[in-house]
Short mmCIF file of C-alpha atoms in Angstrom, two decimals:
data_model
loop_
_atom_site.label_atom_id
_atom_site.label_comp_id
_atom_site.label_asym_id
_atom_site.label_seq_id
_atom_site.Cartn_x
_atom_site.Cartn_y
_atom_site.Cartn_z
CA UNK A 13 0.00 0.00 0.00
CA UNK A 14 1.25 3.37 -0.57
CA UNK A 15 -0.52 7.10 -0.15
CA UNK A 16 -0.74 9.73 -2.76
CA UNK A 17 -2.42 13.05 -1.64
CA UNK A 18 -3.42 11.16 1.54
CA UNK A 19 -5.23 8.70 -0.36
CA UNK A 20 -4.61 5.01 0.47
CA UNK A 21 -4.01 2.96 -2.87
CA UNK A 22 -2.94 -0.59 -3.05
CA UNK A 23 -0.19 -1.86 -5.21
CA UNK A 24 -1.48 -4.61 -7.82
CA UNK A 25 0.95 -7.38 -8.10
CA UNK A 26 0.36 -8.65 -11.70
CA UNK A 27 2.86 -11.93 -11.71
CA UNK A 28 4.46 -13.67 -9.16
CA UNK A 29 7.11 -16.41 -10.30
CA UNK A 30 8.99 -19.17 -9.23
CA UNK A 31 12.69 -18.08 -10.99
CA UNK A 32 14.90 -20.75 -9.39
CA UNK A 33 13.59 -23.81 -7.15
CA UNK A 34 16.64 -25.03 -6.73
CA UNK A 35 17.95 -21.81 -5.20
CA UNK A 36 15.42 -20.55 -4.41
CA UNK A 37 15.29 -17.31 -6.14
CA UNK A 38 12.30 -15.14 -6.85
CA UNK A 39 11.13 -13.01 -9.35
CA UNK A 40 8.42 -10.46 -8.10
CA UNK A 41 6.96 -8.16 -11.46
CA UNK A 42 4.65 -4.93 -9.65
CA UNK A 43 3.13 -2.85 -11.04
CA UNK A 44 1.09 0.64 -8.98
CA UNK A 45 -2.40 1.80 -9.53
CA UNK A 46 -3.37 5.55 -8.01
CA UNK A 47 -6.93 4.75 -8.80
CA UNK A 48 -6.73 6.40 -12.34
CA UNK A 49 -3.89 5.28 -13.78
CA UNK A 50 -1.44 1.96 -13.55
CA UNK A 51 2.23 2.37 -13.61
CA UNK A 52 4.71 0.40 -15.66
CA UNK A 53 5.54 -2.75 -14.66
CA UNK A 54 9.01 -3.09 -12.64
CA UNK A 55 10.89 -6.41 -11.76
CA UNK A 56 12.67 -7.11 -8.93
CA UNK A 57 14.27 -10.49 -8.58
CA UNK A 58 15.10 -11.84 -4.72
CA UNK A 59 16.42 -14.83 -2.75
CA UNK A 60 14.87 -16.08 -0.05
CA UNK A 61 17.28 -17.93 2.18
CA UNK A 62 16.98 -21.81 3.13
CA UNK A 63 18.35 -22.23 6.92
CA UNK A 64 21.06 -24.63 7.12
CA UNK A 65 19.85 -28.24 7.95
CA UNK A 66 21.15 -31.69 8.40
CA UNK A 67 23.93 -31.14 10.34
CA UNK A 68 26.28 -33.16 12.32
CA UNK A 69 29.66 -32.88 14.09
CA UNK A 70 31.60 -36.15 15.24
CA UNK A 71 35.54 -36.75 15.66
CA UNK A 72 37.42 -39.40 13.31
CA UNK A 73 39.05 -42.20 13.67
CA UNK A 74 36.17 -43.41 16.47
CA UNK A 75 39.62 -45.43 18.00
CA UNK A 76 41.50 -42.61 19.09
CA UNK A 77 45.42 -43.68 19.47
CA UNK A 78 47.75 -40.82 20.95
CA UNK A 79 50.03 -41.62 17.76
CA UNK A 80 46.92 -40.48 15.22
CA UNK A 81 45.45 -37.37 13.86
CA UNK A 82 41.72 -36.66 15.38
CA UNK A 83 39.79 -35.35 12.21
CA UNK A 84 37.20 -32.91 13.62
CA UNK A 85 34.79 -33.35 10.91
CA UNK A 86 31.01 -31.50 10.23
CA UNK A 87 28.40 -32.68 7.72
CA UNK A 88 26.83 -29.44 6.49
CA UNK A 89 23.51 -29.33 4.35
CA UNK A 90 22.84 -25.75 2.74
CA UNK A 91 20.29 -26.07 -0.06
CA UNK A 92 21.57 -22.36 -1.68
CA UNK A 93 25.08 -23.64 -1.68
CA UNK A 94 26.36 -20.44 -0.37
CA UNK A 95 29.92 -19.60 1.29
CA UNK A 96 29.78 -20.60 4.77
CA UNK A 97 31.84 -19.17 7.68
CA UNK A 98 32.53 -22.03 9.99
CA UNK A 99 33.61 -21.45 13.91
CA UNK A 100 35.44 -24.60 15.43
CA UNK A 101 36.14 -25.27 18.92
CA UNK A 102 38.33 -28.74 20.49
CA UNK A 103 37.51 -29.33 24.25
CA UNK A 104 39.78 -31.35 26.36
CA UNK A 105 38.24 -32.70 29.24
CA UNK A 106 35.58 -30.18 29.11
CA UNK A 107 37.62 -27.41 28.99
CA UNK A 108 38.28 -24.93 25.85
CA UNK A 109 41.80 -25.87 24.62
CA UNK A 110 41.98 -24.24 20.80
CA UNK A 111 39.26 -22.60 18.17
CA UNK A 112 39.49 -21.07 14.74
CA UNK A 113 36.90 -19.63 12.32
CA UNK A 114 37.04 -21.45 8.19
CA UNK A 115 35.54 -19.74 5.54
CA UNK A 116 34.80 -22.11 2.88
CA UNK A 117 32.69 -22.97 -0.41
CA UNK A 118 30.47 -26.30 0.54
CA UNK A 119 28.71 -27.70 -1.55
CA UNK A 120 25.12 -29.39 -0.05
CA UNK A 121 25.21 -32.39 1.69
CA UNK A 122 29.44 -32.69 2.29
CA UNK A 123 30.77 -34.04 4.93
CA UNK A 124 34.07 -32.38 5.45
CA UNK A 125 36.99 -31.89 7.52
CA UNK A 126 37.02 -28.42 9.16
CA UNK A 127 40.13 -29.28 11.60
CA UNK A 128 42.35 -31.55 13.19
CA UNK A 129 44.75 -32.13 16.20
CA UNK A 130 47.92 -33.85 15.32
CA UNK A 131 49.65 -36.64 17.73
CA UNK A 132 51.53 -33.98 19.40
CA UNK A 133 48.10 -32.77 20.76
CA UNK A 134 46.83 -36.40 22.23
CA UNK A 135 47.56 -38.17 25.32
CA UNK A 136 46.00 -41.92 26.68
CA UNK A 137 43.10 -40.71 28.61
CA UNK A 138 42.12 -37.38 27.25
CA UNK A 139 38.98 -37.11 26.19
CA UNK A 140 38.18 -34.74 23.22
CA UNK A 141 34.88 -32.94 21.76
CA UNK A 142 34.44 -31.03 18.39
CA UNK A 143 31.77 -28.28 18.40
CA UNK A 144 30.93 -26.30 15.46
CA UNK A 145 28.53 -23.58 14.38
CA UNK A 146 28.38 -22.72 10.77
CA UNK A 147 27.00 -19.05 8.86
CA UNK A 148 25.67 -18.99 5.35
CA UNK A 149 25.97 -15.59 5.74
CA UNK A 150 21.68 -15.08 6.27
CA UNK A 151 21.17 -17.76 9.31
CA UNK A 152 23.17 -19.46 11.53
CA UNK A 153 22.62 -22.81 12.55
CA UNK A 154 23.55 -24.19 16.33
CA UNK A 155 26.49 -24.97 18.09
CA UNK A 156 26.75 -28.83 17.00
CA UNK A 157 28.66 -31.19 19.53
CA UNK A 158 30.42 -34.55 18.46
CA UNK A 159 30.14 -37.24 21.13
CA UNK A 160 33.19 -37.27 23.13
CA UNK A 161 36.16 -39.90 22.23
CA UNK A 162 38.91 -41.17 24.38
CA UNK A 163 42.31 -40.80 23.67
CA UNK A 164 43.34 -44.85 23.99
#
């Protein structure tokens, strides 16, 4: 709705498509009336955003050795395959012990490797967590916790 001279006119929207499904662009054609005469038409085309789904955040191998690498790894599903800005955290024994921010092009549904702690980092008896949150740069999803593995 818009006013003109204090008189309250509604806009007519004269087509409404579906551009993109797979991204899930827009295209939005309007076009004004003032009650006497109706405008040219005028296009704008816009995304709307898909939150990030699917997600999941566990620690590789499952048999943690102190002589391998722990692969802190997060399965990501953005259906508008946008850049995402990942923040990673490692606990040890509950406590904070490094964290880092990736930004990185994922495609939908990848599970990937967003860090890892080398040998020099593990000891028999430590018990690790990965935690991630990942930004498509429109919504965030959740902190995501991996279940927490042993250091054998």
């Amino acid at each position: 709705m818009f006013s003109k001279n204090n008189i309250l006119n509604f806009i007519t929207i004269t087509n409404f498509t579906y551009w993109n499904g797979s991204s899930n662009y827009y295209n939005l054609k309007i076009s004004a009336y003032d009650g006497y005469n109706l405008s040219a038409n005028t296009s704008v085309n816009f995304l709307v955003n898909t939150p990030l789904t699917e997600i999941n955040s566990s620690i590789q191998p499952i048999l943690l050795y102190n002589n391998n690498t722990a692969f802190g790894y997060g399965y990501i599903n953005d259906t508008n395959n946008q850049n995402l800005n990942i923040t990673w955290k490692w606990y040890k024994n509950d406590v904070l012990y490094t964290s880092g921010i990736n930004n990185s092009n994922l495609n939908s549904n990848t599970n990937i490797i967003i860090n890892s702690l080398n040998e020099d980092n593990l000891f028999v008896y430590d018990k690790f967590i990965f935690s991630f949150i990942a930004f498509d740069g429109y919504d965030s999803s959740n902190w995501i916790n991996s279940t927490t593995n042993q250091v054998l």
